[in-house]
JSON list of C-alpha atoms in Angstrom, two decimals:
[
{"chain": "A", "resi": 1, "resn": "MET", "atom": "CA", "xyz": [-135.09, 75.99, 109.49]},
{"chain": "A", "resi": 2, "resn": "GLU", "atom": "CA", "xyz": [-135.23, 78.45, 112.32]},
{"chain": "A", "resi": 3, "resn": "ASN", "atom": "CA", "xyz": [-134.06, 76.30, 115.18]},
{"chain": "A", "resi": 4, "resn": "HIS", "atom": "CA", "xyz": [-131.10, 74.32, 113.86]},
{"chain": "A", "resi": 5, "resn": "SER", "atom": "CA", "xyz": [-129.78, 73.69, 117.36]},
{"chain": "A", "resi": 6, "resn": "ALA", "atom": "CA", "xyz": [-132.79, 71.77, 118.69]},
{"chain": "A", "resi": 7, "resn": "TYR", "atom": "CA", "xyz": [-133.16, 69.76, 115.49]},
{"chain": "A", "resi": 8, "resn": "PHE", "atom": "CA", "xyz": [-129.46, 68.99, 115.44]},
{"chain": "A", "resi": 9, "resn": "GLN", "atom": "CA", "xyz": [-129.47, 67.83, 119.08]},
{"chain": "A", "resi": 10, "resn": "GLN", "atom": "CA", "xyz": [-132.39, 65.49, 118.36]},
{"chain": "A", "resi": 11, "resn": "LEU", "atom": "CA", "xyz": [-130.66, 64.20, 115.21]},
{"chain": "A", "resi": 12, "resn": "PHE", "atom": "CA", "xyz": [-127.53, 63.49, 117.25]},
{"chain": "A", "resi": 13, "resn": "ARG", "atom": "CA", "xyz": [-129.45, 61.70, 120.02]},
{"chain": "A", "resi": 14, "resn": "ASP", "atom": "CA", "xyz": [-131.44, 59.60, 117.58]},
{"chain": "A", "resi": 15, "resn": "HIS", "atom": "CA", "xyz": [-128.61, 58.51, 115.32]},
{"chain": "A", "resi": 16, "resn": "TYR", "atom": "CA", "xyz": [-125.35, 58.62, 117.27]},
{"chain": "A", "resi": 17, "resn": "GLU", "atom": "CA", "xyz": [-125.41, 54.97, 118.39]},
{"chain": "A", "resi": 18, "resn": "PRO", "atom": "CA", "xyz": [-126.39, 53.41, 115.01]},
{"chain": "A", "resi": 19, "resn": "LEU", "atom": "CA", "xyz": [-123.75, 55.52, 113.27]},
{"chain": "A", "resi": 20, "resn": "CYS", "atom": "CA", "xyz": [-121.12, 54.45, 115.81]},
{"chain": "A", "resi": 21, "resn": "ALA", "atom": "CA", "xyz": [-122.13, 50.83, 115.27]},
{"chain": "A", "resi": 22, "resn": "ARG", "atom": "CA", "xyz": [-121.69, 51.24, 111.51]},
{"chain": "A", "resi": 23, "resn": "ALA", "atom": "CA", "xyz": [-118.29, 52.85, 111.94]},
{"chain": "A", "resi": 24, "resn": "PHE", "atom": "CA", "xyz": [-117.26, 50.10, 114.34]},
{"chain": "A", "resi": 25, "resn": "GLN", "atom": "CA", "xyz": [-118.18, 47.44, 111.76]},
{"chain": "A", "resi": 26, "resn": "MET", "atom": "CA", "xyz": [-115.60, 49.00, 109.51]},
{"chain": "A", "resi": 27, "resn": "VAL", "atom": "CA", "xyz": [-112.74, 50.09, 111.79]},
{"chain": "A", "resi": 28, "resn": "HIS", "atom": "CA", "xyz": [-113.11, 47.63, 114.71]},
{"chain": "A", "resi": 29, "resn": "ASP", "atom": "CA", "xyz": [-112.14, 50.32, 117.21]},
{"chain": "A", "resi": 30, "resn": "ARG", "atom": "CA", "xyz": [-114.70, 51.86, 119.57]},
{"chain": "A", "resi": 31, "resn": "LYS", "atom": "CA", "xyz": [-112.82, 55.12, 120.21]},
{"chain": "A", "resi": 32, "resn": "ALA", "atom": "CA", "xyz": [-112.10, 55.62, 116.51]},
{"chain": "A", "resi": 33, "resn": "SER", "atom": "CA", "xyz": [-115.76, 54.89, 115.71]},
{"chain": "A", "resi": 34, "resn": "GLU", "atom": "CA", "xyz": [-116.95, 57.52, 118.15]},
{"chain": "A", "resi": 35, "resn": "ASP", "atom": "CA", "xyz": [-114.41, 60.02, 116.80]},
{"chain": "A", "resi": 36, "resn": "ILE", "atom": "CA", "xyz": [-115.60, 59.40, 113.24]},
{"chain": "A", "resi": 37, "resn": "VAL", "atom": "CA", "xyz": [-119.24, 59.99, 114.14]},
{"chain": "A", "resi": 38, "resn": "GLN", "atom": "CA", "xyz": [-118.44, 63.09, 116.17]},
{"chain": "A", "resi": 39, "resn": "ASP", "atom": "CA", "xyz": [-116.40, 64.46, 113.26]},
{"chain": "A", "resi": 40, "resn": "VAL", "atom": "CA", "xyz": [-119.31, 63.85, 110.89]},
{"chain": "A", "resi": 41, "resn": "PHE", "atom": "CA", "xyz": [-121.73, 65.67, 113.18]},
{"chain": "A", "resi": 42, "resn": "LEU", "atom": "CA", "xyz": [-119.26, 68.52, 113.65]},
{"chain": "A", "resi": 43, "resn": "ALA", "atom": "CA", "xyz": [-118.89, 68.89, 109.89]},
{"chain": "A", "resi": 44, "resn": "LEU", "atom": "CA", "xyz": [-122.69, 68.87, 109.51]},
{"chain": "A", "resi": 45, "resn": "TRP", "atom": "CA", "xyz": [-123.03, 71.55, 112.20]},
{"chain": "A", "resi": 46, "resn": "GLU", "atom": "CA", "xyz": [-120.36, 73.70, 110.60]},
{"chain": "A", "resi": 47, "resn": "ARG", "atom": "CA", "xyz": [-122.19, 73.52, 107.27]},
{"chain": "A", "resi": 48, "resn": "ARG", "atom": "CA", "xyz": [-125.72, 73.77, 108.70]},
{"chain": "A", "resi": 49, "resn": "GLU", "atom": "CA", "xyz": [-126.52, 76.86, 106.64]},
{"chain": "A", "resi": 50, "resn": "GLU", "atom": "CA", "xyz": [-125.91, 74.83, 103.46]},
{"chain": "A", "resi": 51, "resn": "VAL", "atom": "CA", "xyz": [-127.85, 71.73, 104.54]},
{"chain": "A", "resi": 52, "resn": "ASP", "atom": "CA", "xyz": [-131.43, 71.10, 103.43]},
{"chain": "A", "resi": 53, "resn": "PHE", "atom": "CA", "xyz": [-132.95, 69.92, 106.70]},
{"chain": "A", "resi": 54, "resn": "ASP", "atom": "CA", "xyz": [-136.22, 69.13, 104.94]},
{"chain": "A", "resi": 55, "resn": "ARG", "atom": "CA", "xyz": [-134.58, 66.13, 103.27]},
{"chain": "A", "resi": 56, "resn": "PRO", "atom": "CA", "xyz": [-133.78, 62.92, 105.16]},
{"chain": "A", "resi": 57, "resn": "LEU", "atom": "CA", "xyz": [-130.29, 63.28, 106.62]},
{"chain": "A", "resi": 58, "resn": "LEU", "atom": "CA", "xyz": [-129.71, 59.72, 107.81]},
{"chain": "A", "resi": 59, "resn": "PRO", "atom": "CA", "xyz": [-128.53, 58.42, 104.40]},
{"chain": "A", "resi": 60, "resn": "LEU", "atom": "CA", "xyz": [-126.13, 61.37, 104.16]},
{"chain": "A", "resi": 61, "resn": "LEU", "atom": "CA", "xyz": [-124.81, 60.66, 107.66]},
{"chain": "A", "resi": 62, "resn": "PHE", "atom": "CA", "xyz": [-124.24, 56.97, 106.91]},
{"chain": "A", "resi": 63, "resn": "VAL", "atom": "CA", "xyz": [-122.34, 57.80, 103.73]},
{"chain": "A", "resi": 64, "resn": "ALA", "atom": "CA", "xyz": [-120.23, 60.38, 105.56]},
{"chain": "A", "resi": 65, "resn": "VAL", "atom": "CA", "xyz": [-119.42, 57.87, 108.32]},
{"chain": "A", "resi": 66, "resn": "LYS", "atom": "CA", "xyz": [-118.52, 55.23, 105.74]},
{"chain": "A", "resi": 67, "resn": "ASN", "atom": "CA", "xyz": [-116.23, 57.65, 103.91]},
{"chain": "A", "resi": 68, "resn": "ARG", "atom": "CA", "xyz": [-114.50, 58.78, 107.10]},
{"chain": "A", "resi": 69, "resn": "ALA", "atom": "CA", "xyz": [-113.97, 55.17, 108.15]},
{"chain": "A", "resi": 70, "resn": "ILE", "atom": "CA", "xyz": [-112.41, 54.38, 104.78]},
{"chain": "A", "resi": 71, "resn": "ASP", "atom": "CA", "xyz": [-110.19, 57.45, 105.11]},
{"chain": "A", "resi": 72, "resn": "LEU", "atom": "CA", "xyz": [-109.05, 56.25, 108.53]},
{"chain": "A", "resi": 73, "resn": "LEU", "atom": "CA", "xyz": [-108.27, 52.77, 107.24]},
{"chain": "A", "resi": 74, "resn": "ARG", "atom": "CA", "xyz": [-106.35, 54.22, 104.31]},
{"chain": "A", "resi": 75, "resn": "SER", "atom": "CA", "xyz": [-104.31, 56.44, 106.60]},
{"chain": "A", "resi": 76, "resn": "LYS", "atom": "CA", "xyz": [-103.49, 53.43, 108.79]},
{"chain": "A", "resi": 77, "resn": "LYS", "atom": "CA", "xyz": [-102.40, 51.55, 105.68]},
{"chain": "A", "resi": 78, "resn": "TRP", "atom": "CA", "xyz": [-100.09, 54.36, 104.54]},
{"chain": "A", "resi": 79, "resn": "ARG", "atom": "CA", "xyz": [-98.68, 54.90, 108.02]},
{"chain": "A", "resi": 80, "resn": "GLY", "atom": "CA", "xyz": [-98.09, 51.19, 108.32]},
{"chain": "A", "resi": 81, "resn": "GLY", "atom": "CA", "xyz": [-100.55, 50.96, 111.20]},
{"chain": "A", "resi": 82, "resn": "GLU", "atom": "CA", "xyz": [-101.46, 47.68, 112.75]},
{"chain": "A", "resi": 83, "resn": "SER", "atom": "CA", "xyz": [-103.11, 45.60, 110.06]},
{"chain": "A", "resi": 84, "resn": "GLY", "atom": "CA", "xyz": [-104.40, 48.68, 108.24]},
{"chain": "A", "resi": 85, "resn": "LEU", "atom": "CA", "xyz": [-104.27, 46.83, 104.95]},
{"chain": "A", "resi": 86, "resn": "ASP", "atom": "CA", "xyz": [-106.20, 43.88, 106.35]},
{"chain": "A", "resi": 87, "resn": "GLU", "atom": "CA", "xyz": [-108.84, 46.18, 107.83]},
{"chain": "A", "resi": 88, "resn": "LEU", "atom": "CA", "xyz": [-109.19, 48.06, 104.55]},
{"chain": "A", "resi": 89, "resn": "ASP", "atom": "CA", "xyz": [-109.63, 44.77, 102.69]},
{"chain": "A", "resi": 90, "resn": "VAL", "atom": "CA", "xyz": [-112.30, 43.65, 105.16]},
{"chain": "A", "resi": 91, "resn": "CYS", "atom": "CA", "xyz": [-113.98, 47.04, 104.86]},
{"chain": "A", "resi": 92, "resn": "ILE", "atom": "CA", "xyz": [-114.07, 46.86, 101.07]},
{"chain": "A", "resi": 93, "resn": "ARG", "atom": "CA", "xyz": [-115.51, 43.35, 101.18]},
{"chain": "A", "resi": 94, "resn": "THR", "atom": "CA", "xyz": [-118.18, 44.50, 103.63]},
{"chain": "A", "resi": 95, "resn": "LEU", "atom": "CA", "xyz": [-119.11, 47.46, 101.44]},
{"chain": "A", "resi": 96, "resn": "VAL", "atom": "CA", "xyz": [-119.37, 45.25, 98.36]},
{"chain": "A", "resi": 97, "resn": "ALA", "atom": "CA", "xyz": [-121.55, 42.76, 100.24]},
{"chain": "A", "resi": 98, "resn": "ASP", "atom": "CA", "xyz": [-123.75, 45.61, 101.55]},
{"chain": "A", "resi": 99, "resn": "HIS", "atom": "CA", "xyz": [-124.10, 47.02, 98.04]},
{"chain": "A", "resi": 100, "resn": "ILE", "atom": "CA", "xyz": [-125.07, 43.64, 96.61]},
{"chain": "A", "resi": 101, "resn": "GLU", "atom": "CA", "xyz": [-127.63, 43.20, 99.39]},
{"chain": "A", "resi": 102, "resn": "GLU", "atom": "CA", "xyz": [-129.10, 46.67, 98.74]},
{"chain": "A", "resi": 103, "resn": "GLU", "atom": "CA", "xyz": [-129.34, 45.95, 95.00]},
{"chain": "A", "resi": 104, "resn": "PHE", "atom": "CA", "xyz": [-131.06, 42.66, 95.71]},
{"chain": "A", "resi": 105, "resn": "GLN", "atom": "CA", "xyz": [-133.58, 44.32, 98.06]},
{"chain": "A", "resi": 106, "resn": "LEU", "atom": "CA", "xyz": [-134.35, 47.00, 95.48]},
{"chain": "A", "resi": 107, "resn": "SER", "atom": "CA", "xyz": [-135.07, 44.46, 92.77]}
]
């Protein structure tokens, strides 16, 4: 793709809020949610030469946000952060419920 910058800006504008909302569901912290999504977009930009922009990127972005949120919750748990273990448990339960719902919708 010749103009990565314009496409990337549009991708960011279109999906920033839904990705932040997903991160917030997991970490229950607005600032951390925004940081997660910004980190995901930064990583995508840094690897733009390796990315196939002809494929849908939204599923990739949601998975990356989910993984970063889990990493954050794990780090809170290991650092002994405020209720990191509880948040990780809630996150895992949410992911399992989401997976079951997706499986049900597919069948």
